[in-house]
mmCIF file of C-alpha atoms in Angstrom:
data_model
loop_
_atom_site.group_PDB
_atom_site.id
_atom_site.type_symbol
_atom_site.label_atom_id
_atom_site.label_comp_id
_atom_site.label_asym_id
_atom_site.label_seq_id
_atom_site.Cartn_x
_atom_site.Cartn_y
_atom_site.Cartn_z
ATOM 1 C CA MET A 241 5.733 23.344 4.637
ATOM 2 C CA ARG A 242 8.307 20.646 5.380
ATOM 3 C CA ILE A 243 6.735 17.176 5.037
ATOM 4 C CA GLY A 244 8.399 13.888 6.005
ATOM 5 C CA VAL A 245 7.078 10.555 4.796
ATOM 6 C CA CYS A 246 7.623 7.605 7.094
ATOM 7 C CA PRO A 247 6.768 4.457 5.105
ATOM 8 C CA GLY A 248 6.455 0.908 6.370
ATOM 9 C CA SER A 249 4.277 -2.156 6.631
ATOM 10 C CA PHE A 250 3.660 -1.606 10.375
ATOM 11 C CA ASP A 251 2.325 -5.143 10.821
ATOM 12 C CA PRO A 252 1.897 -4.572 13.715
ATOM 13 C CA VAL A 253 2.913 -1.115 14.870
ATOM 14 C CA THR A 254 5.421 -1.166 17.741
ATOM 15 C CA ASN A 255 6.549 1.336 20.338
ATOM 16 C CA GLY A 256 9.753 1.642 18.292
ATOM 17 C CA HIS A 257 7.711 2.910 15.350
ATOM 18 C CA VAL A 258 5.849 5.398 17.547
ATOM 19 C CA ASP A 259 9.165 6.627 18.954
ATOM 20 C CA ILE A 260 10.395 7.392 15.415
ATOM 21 C CA PHE A 261 7.101 9.162 14.576
ATOM 22 C CA LEU A 262 7.348 11.332 17.680
ATOM 23 C CA ARG A 263 10.949 12.294 17.049
ATOM 24 C CA ALA A 264 10.298 12.963 13.341
ATOM 25 C CA SER A 265 7.328 15.154 14.287
ATOM 26 C CA LYS A 266 9.797 17.571 15.889
ATOM 27 C CA MET A 267 11.734 17.871 12.613
ATOM 28 C CA PHE A 268 8.849 18.340 10.178
ATOM 29 C CA ASP A 269 5.695 20.424 9.968
ATOM 30 C CA LEU A 270 3.836 17.257 8.952
ATOM 31 C CA VAL A 271 4.820 13.589 9.158
ATOM 32 C CA ILE A 272 2.880 11.253 6.913
ATOM 33 C CA VAL A 273 2.988 7.721 8.252
ATOM 34 C CA ALA A 274 2.360 5.731 5.092
ATOM 35 C CA VAL A 275 1.335 2.079 5.263
ATOM 36 C CA PHE A 276 2.875 0.406 2.260
ATOM 37 C CA HIS A 277 1.238 -2.525 0.512
ATOM 38 C CA ASN A 278 4.076 -4.994 0.027
ATOM 39 C CA PRO A 279 3.016 -7.786 -2.340
ATOM 40 C CA ASN A 280 5.937 -9.906 -1.058
ATOM 41 C CA LYS A 281 4.489 -10.095 2.462
ATOM 42 C CA LYS A 282 1.372 -11.735 3.831
ATOM 43 C CA PRO A 283 0.240 -9.282 6.501
ATOM 44 C CA LEU A 284 -1.412 -10.237 9.758
ATOM 45 C CA PHE A 285 -3.616 -7.139 9.622
ATOM 46 C CA THR A 286 -5.353 -5.616 6.611
ATOM 47 C CA MET A 287 -4.165 -2.272 5.325
ATOM 48 C CA GLU A 288 -7.312 -0.643 6.751
ATOM 49 C CA GLU A 289 -6.680 -2.208 10.178
ATOM 50 C CA ARG A 290 -3.068 -1.016 10.167
ATOM 51 C CA VAL A 291 -4.156 2.527 9.283
ATOM 52 C CA GLU A 292 -6.704 2.415 12.111
ATOM 53 C CA MET A 293 -4.125 1.078 14.583
ATOM 54 C CA LEU A 294 -1.584 3.734 13.571
ATOM 55 C CA ASN A 295 -4.178 6.466 14.042
ATOM 56 C CA LEU A 296 -4.775 5.176 17.580
ATOM 57 C CA ALA A 297 -1.068 4.753 18.331
ATOM 58 C CA ALA A 298 -0.179 8.258 17.110
ATOM 59 C CA LYS A 299 -3.299 10.100 18.286
ATOM 60 C CA ASP A 300 -1.306 12.273 20.706
ATOM 61 C CA ILE A 301 1.115 13.515 18.028
ATOM 62 C CA ALA A 302 -0.528 16.598 16.537
ATOM 63 C CA ASN A 303 1.279 16.791 13.207
ATOM 64 C CA ILE A 304 0.906 13.157 12.121
ATOM 65 C CA LYS A 305 -1.254 12.029 9.229
ATOM 66 C CA VAL A 306 -1.736 8.314 8.548
ATOM 67 C CA ASP A 307 -2.233 7.172 4.968
ATOM 68 C CA SER A 308 -1.691 4.094 2.807
ATOM 69 C CA PHE A 309 -0.342 3.465 -0.666
ATOM 70 C CA SER A 310 0.849 0.878 -3.115
ATOM 71 C CA GLY A 311 3.327 1.388 -5.905
ATOM 72 C CA LEU A 312 6.635 3.178 -5.914
ATOM 73 C CA LEU A 313 7.667 5.037 -2.779
ATOM 74 C CA TYR A 314 9.261 7.928 -4.637
ATOM 75 C CA ASP A 315 6.046 8.492 -6.622
ATOM 76 C CA TYR A 316 4.068 8.594 -3.385
ATOM 77 C CA VAL A 317 6.541 10.990 -1.742
ATOM 78 C CA LEU A 318 6.332 13.408 -4.679
ATOM 79 C CA GLN A 319 2.507 13.152 -4.747
ATOM 80 C CA GLN A 320 2.547 14.299 -1.106
ATOM 81 C CA ASN A 321 4.616 17.382 -2.036
ATOM 82 C CA SER A 322 7.518 16.046 -0.007
ATOM 83 C CA ASN A 323 11.204 15.519 -0.624
ATOM 84 C CA PHE A 324 11.926 13.624 2.586
ATOM 85 C CA ILE A 325 11.714 9.961 3.528
ATOM 86 C CA VAL A 326 12.170 9.101 7.208
ATOM 87 C CA ARG A 327 13.469 5.637 8.037
ATOM 88 C CA GLY A 328 14.063 4.179 11.484
ATOM 89 C CA LEU A 329 17.123 1.982 11.987
ATOM 90 C CA ARG A 330 17.700 -0.591 14.713
ATOM 91 C CA ALA A 331 20.893 -2.314 13.632
ATOM 92 C CA LEU A 332 23.625 -2.381 11.014
ATOM 93 C CA SER A 333 21.600 -4.877 8.961
ATOM 94 C CA ASP A 334 18.744 -2.328 8.741
ATOM 95 C CA PHE A 335 21.219 0.304 7.564
ATOM 96 C CA GLU A 336 22.649 -1.850 4.764
ATOM 97 C CA TYR A 337 19.191 -2.596 3.364
ATOM 98 C CA GLU A 338 17.834 0.952 3.753
ATOM 99 C CA PHE A 339 21.032 2.551 2.437
ATOM 100 C CA GLN A 340 20.768 0.611 -0.830
ATOM 101 C CA ARG A 341 17.106 1.585 -1.196
ATOM 102 C CA ALA A 342 17.897 5.236 -0.472
ATOM 103 C CA LEU A 343 20.686 5.294 -3.060
ATOM 104 C CA LEU A 344 18.402 3.777 -5.689
ATOM 105 C CA ILE A 345 15.728 6.408 -5.028
ATOM 106 C CA LYS A 346 18.396 9.138 -5.030
ATOM 107 C CA LYS A 347 19.579 7.953 -8.455
ATOM 108 C CA ILE A 348 16.031 8.105 -9.865
ATOM 109 C CA VAL A 349 14.828 11.258 -8.062
ATOM 110 C CA PRO A 350 17.838 13.285 -6.859
ATOM 111 C CA GLU A 351 15.738 15.828 -4.946
ATOM 112 C CA ILE A 352 14.438 13.218 -2.474
ATOM 113 C CA GLU A 353 16.485 12.920 0.712
ATOM 114 C CA THR A 354 16.303 9.944 3.044
ATOM 115 C CA ILE A 355 16.726 10.697 6.736
ATOM 116 C CA PHE A 356 17.898 7.792 8.894
ATOM 117 C CA MET A 357 16.925 7.923 12.560
ATOM 118 C CA MET A 358 18.505 5.546 15.028
ATOM 119 C CA THR A 359 15.955 3.940 17.277
ATOM 120 C CA SER A 360 16.056 4.711 20.960
ATOM 121 C CA ASN A 361 18.054 2.142 22.935
ATOM 122 C CA GLU A 362 14.971 0.872 24.712
ATOM 123 C CA TYR A 363 13.440 -0.251 21.386
ATOM 124 C CA SER A 364 16.537 -1.376 19.478
ATOM 125 C CA PHE A 365 15.525 -5.044 19.718
ATOM 126 C CA VAL A 366 11.810 -4.540 18.921
ATOM 127 C CA SER A 367 10.524 -5.619 15.517
ATOM 128 C CA SER A 368 7.082 -6.450 14.187
ATOM 129 C CA SER A 369 8.202 -9.985 13.364
ATOM 130 C CA GLY A 370 9.613 -10.399 16.871
ATOM 131 C CA ILE A 371 6.323 -9.199 18.374
ATOM 132 C CA LYS A 372 4.396 -11.734 16.279
ATOM 133 C CA GLU A 373 6.667 -14.586 17.313
ATOM 134 C CA LEU A 374 6.618 -13.633 20.988
ATOM 135 C CA ALA A 375 2.822 -13.338 21.135
ATOM 136 C CA LYS A 376 2.312 -16.524 19.098
ATOM 137 C CA PHE A 377 3.963 -18.545 21.836
ATOM 138 C CA GLY A 378 2.222 -16.754 24.694
ATOM 139 C CA GLY A 379 4.956 -14.280 25.589
ATOM 140 C CA PRO A 380 4.135 -10.812 26.913
ATOM 141 C CA ILE A 381 4.237 -7.852 24.530
ATOM 142 C CA THR A 382 3.503 -5.248 27.211
ATOM 143 C CA GLY A 383 5.737 -2.214 26.747
ATOM 144 C CA LEU A 384 6.678 -3.280 23.219
ATOM 145 C CA VAL A 385 3.503 -2.162 21.434
ATOM 146 C CA PRO A 386 1.176 0.754 22.163
ATOM 147 C CA GLU A 387 -0.908 -0.108 25.217
ATOM 148 C CA CYS A 388 -4.143 0.764 23.414
ATOM 149 C CA LEU A 389 -3.401 -1.962 20.826
ATOM 150 C CA GLU A 390 -1.866 -4.699 22.948
ATOM 151 C CA GLU A 391 -5.071 -6.749 23.335
ATOM 152 C CA LYS A 392 -6.022 -6.464 19.643
ATOM 153 C CA ILE A 393 -2.538 -7.502 18.508
ATOM 154 C CA THR A 394 -2.302 -10.419 20.933
ATOM 155 C CA LYS A 395 -5.767 -11.690 20.016
ATOM 156 C CA ARG A 396 -5.116 -11.602 16.259
ATOM 157 C CA ILE A 397 -1.743 -13.293 16.517
ATOM 158 C CA ARG A 398 -3.115 -16.087 18.671
ATOM 159 C CA GLU A 399 -6.108 -16.548 16.331
ATOM 160 C CA GLN A 400 -3.714 -17.021 13.408
ATOM 161 C CA SER A 401 -1.571 -19.595 15.236
#
């Protein structure tokens, strides 16, 4: 079975993320969307809330499993019996950062491959931080986040402002 691990903070999940999940699901028998606990970030949503939101956002993709982890990504990937990391890229700046991370993992665990997927044009400008900023100041996030989560995301962001 070919398993791809798609890690991220997903705080909050965007339509760009879901687009990557859907496209990756056509390449792998199973895609594990793994919410990563990043101690350097102060998330808007708890890990449990992000897992719940991802399950809702990806409910129509049959071969998606949502999970969470903390620690080293390569350890998690190997624990899942995978050798593939799937990363979505929006811009050159994303590539530079992700390329360095991929090379570091490759040096430590040579059998792990990182697959870079370019985002679809319609989501190339969408980021979780951009969504938070837009909603904080009353801007619309319709079409940028999964419709089933739009109200929850908007409410939380405005509560935190």
